[in-house]
PDB file of C-alpha atoms and ligand atoms in Angstrom:
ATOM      1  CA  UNK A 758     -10.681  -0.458 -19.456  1.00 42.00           C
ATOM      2  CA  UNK A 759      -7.753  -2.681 -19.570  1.00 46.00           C
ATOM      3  CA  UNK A 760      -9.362  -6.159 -18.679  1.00 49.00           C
ATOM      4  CA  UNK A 761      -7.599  -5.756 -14.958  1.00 52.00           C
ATOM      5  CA  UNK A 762      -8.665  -9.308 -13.130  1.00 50.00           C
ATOM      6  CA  UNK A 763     -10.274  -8.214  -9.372  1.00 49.00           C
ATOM      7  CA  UNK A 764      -9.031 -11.499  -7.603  1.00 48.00           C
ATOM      8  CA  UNK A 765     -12.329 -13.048  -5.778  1.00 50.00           C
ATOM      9  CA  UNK A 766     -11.654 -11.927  -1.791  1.00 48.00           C
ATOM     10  CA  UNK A 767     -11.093 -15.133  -0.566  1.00 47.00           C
ATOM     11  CA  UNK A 768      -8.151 -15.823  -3.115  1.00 50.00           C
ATOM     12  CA  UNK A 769      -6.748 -12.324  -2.299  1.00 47.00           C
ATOM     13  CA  UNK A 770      -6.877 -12.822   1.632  1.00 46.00           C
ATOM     14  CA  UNK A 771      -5.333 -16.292   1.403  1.00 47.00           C
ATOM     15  CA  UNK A 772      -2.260 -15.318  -0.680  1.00 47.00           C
ATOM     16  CA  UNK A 773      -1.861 -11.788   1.261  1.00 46.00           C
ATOM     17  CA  UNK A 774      -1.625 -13.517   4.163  1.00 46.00           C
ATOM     18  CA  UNK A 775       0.836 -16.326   3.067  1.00 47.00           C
ATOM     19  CA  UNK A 776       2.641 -13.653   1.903  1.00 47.00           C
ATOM     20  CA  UNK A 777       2.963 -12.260   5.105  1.00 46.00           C
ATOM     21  CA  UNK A 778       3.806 -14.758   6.681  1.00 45.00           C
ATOM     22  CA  UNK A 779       6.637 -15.061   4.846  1.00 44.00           C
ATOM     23  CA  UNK A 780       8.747 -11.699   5.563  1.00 44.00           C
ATOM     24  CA  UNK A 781      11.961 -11.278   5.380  1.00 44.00           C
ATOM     25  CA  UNK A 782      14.808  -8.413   6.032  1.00 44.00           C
ATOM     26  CA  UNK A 783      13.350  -5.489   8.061  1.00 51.00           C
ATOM     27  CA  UNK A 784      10.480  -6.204  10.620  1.00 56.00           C
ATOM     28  CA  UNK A 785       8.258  -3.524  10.523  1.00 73.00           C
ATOM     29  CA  UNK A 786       5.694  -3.398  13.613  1.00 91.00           C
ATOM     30  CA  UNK A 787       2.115  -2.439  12.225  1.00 97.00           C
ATOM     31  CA  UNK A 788       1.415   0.998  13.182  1.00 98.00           C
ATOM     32  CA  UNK A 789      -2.341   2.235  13.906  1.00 98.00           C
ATOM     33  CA  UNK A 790      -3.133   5.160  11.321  1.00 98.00           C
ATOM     34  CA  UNK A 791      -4.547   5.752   8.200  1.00 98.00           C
ATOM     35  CA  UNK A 792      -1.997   8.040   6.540  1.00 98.00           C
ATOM     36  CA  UNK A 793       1.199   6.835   4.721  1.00 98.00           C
ATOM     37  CA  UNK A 794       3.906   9.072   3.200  1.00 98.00           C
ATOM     38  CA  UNK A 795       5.664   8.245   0.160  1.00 98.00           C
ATOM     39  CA  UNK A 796       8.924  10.289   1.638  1.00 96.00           C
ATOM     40  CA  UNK A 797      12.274  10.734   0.358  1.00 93.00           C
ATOM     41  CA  UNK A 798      13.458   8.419  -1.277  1.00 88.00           C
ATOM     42  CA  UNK A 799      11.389   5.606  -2.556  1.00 95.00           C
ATOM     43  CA  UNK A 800       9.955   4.783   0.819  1.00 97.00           C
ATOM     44  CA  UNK A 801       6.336   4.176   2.096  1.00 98.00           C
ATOM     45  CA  UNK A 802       6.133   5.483   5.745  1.00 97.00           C
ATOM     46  CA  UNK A 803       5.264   3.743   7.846  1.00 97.00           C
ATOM     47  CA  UNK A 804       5.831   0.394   5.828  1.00 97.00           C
ATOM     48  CA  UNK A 805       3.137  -1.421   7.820  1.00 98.00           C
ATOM     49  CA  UNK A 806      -0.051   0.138   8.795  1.00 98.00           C
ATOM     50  CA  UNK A 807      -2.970  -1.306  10.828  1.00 98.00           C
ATOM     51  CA  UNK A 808      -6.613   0.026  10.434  1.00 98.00           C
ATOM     52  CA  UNK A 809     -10.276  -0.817  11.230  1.00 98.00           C
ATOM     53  CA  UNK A 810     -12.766  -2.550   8.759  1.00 98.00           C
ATOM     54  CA  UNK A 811     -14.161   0.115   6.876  1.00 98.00           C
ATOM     55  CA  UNK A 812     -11.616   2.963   7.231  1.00 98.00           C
ATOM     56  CA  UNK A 813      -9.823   4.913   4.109  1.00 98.00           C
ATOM     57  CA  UNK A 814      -6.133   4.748   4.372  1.00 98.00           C
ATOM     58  CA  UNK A 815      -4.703   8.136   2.463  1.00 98.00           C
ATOM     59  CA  UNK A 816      -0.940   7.760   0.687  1.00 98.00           C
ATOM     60  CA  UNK A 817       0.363  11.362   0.114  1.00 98.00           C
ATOM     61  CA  UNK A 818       3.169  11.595  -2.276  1.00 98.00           C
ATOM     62  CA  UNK A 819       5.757  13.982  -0.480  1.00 97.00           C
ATOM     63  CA  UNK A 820       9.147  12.672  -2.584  1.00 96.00           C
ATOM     64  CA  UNK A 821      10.690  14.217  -6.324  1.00 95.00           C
ATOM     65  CA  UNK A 822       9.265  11.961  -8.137  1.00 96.00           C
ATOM     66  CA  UNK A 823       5.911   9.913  -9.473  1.00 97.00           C
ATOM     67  CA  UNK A 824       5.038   6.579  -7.518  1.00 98.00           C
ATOM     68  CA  UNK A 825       1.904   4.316  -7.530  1.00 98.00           C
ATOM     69  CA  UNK A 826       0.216   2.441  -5.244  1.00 98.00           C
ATOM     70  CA  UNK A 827      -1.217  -0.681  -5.924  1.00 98.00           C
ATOM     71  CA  UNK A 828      -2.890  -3.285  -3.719  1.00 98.00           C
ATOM     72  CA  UNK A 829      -2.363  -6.937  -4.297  1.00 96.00           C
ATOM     73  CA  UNK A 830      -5.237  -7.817  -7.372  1.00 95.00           C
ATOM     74  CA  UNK A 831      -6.390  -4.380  -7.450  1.00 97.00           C
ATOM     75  CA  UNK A 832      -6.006  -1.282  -9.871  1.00 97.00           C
ATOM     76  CA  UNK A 833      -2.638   0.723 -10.054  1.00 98.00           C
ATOM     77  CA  UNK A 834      -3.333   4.065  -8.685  1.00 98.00           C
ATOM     78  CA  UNK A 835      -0.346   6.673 -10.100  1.00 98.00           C
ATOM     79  CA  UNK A 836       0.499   9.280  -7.587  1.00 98.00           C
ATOM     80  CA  UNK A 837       2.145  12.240  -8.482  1.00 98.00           C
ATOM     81  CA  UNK A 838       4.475  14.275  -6.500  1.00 96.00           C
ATOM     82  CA  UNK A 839       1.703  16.455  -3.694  1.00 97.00           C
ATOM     83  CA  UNK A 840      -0.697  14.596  -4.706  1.00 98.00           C
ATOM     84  CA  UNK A 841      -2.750  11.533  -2.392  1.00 98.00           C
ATOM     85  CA  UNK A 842      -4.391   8.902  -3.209  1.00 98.00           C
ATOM     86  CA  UNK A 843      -7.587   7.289  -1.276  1.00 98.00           C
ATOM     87  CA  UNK A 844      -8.168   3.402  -0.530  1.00 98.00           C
ATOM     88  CA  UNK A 845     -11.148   1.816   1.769  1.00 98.00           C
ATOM     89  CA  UNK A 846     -10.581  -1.368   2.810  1.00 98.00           C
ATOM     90  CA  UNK A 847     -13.527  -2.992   4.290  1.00 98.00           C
ATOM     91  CA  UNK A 848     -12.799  -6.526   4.683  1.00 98.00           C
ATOM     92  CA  UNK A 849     -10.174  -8.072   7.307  1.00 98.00           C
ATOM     93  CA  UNK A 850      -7.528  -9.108   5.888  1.00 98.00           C
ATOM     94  CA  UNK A 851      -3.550  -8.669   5.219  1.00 98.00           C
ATOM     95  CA  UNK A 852      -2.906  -6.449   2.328  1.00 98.00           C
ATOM     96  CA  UNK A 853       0.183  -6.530   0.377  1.00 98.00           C
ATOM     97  CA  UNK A 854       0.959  -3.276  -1.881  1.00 98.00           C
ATOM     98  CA  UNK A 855       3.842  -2.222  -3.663  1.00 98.00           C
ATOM     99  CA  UNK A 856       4.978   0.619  -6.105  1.00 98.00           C
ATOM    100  CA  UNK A 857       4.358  -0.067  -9.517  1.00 98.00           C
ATOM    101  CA  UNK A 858       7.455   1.960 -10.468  1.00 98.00           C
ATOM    102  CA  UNK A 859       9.953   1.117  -7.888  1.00 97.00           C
ATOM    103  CA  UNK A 860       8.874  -2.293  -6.689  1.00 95.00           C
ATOM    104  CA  UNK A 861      12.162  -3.340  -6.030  1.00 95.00           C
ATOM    105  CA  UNK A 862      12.290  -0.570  -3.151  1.00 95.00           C
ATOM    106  CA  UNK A 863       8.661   0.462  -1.989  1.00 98.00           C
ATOM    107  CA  UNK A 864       6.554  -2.230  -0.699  1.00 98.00           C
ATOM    108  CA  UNK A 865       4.583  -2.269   2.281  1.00 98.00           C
ATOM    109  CA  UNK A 866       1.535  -4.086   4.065  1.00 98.00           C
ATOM    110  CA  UNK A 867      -2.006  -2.943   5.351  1.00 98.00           C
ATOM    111  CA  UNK A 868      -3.551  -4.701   8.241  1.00 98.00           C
ATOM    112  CA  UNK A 869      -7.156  -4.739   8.230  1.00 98.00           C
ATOM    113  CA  UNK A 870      -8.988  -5.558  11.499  1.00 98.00           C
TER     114      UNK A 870
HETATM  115 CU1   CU B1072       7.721   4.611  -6.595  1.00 64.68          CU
END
């Protein structure tokens, strides 16, 4: 493949969560579910989700145009418009994605419990 780097866990939970801890702008309260909309226009909804150890979190792409979703040290996963993409997340932890394509604008966070 393309020699992607899969940051160790303990490296990827450290700077996740310094990175959270560092938010700025809009405050976002976590909310419980496992489904995120990329909605019109360049927006994850909601921004910041909070799941269980072990549960899938499902992004459906419901806006015009192609985005990607890509947790921090992970692969890029491109998203097209109707389509979803699938992520487990199995180990507690802050988790930092953004938009590959529009990072500037779609970012949000996955709190793992
Ligand atoms: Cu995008």
């Amino acid at each position: 493949m393309t020699g992607r780097l899969l940051l160790p866990a303990v490296a990827l939970l450290a700077a996740t969560v310094f990175a959270a801890g560092c938010g700025a702008g809009e405050s976002s309260e976590p909310i419980a579910t496992t489904e995120v909309k990329m909605v019109k226009s360049y927006r994850f909804d909601p921004k910041t989700i909070q799941v269980r150890a072990g549960q899938t979190v499902t992004w459906t792409n419901e806006d015009n145009f192609t985005h990607t979703v890509q947790v921090e040290g992970q692969a890029d996963h491109q998203v097209g418009r109707g389509e979803s993409v699938e992520i487990t997340f199995d180990t507690p932890g802050t988790y930092h994605y953004v938009c590959t394509l529009h990072s500037q604008d779609m970012d949000g966070t996955v709190i793992v419990e």
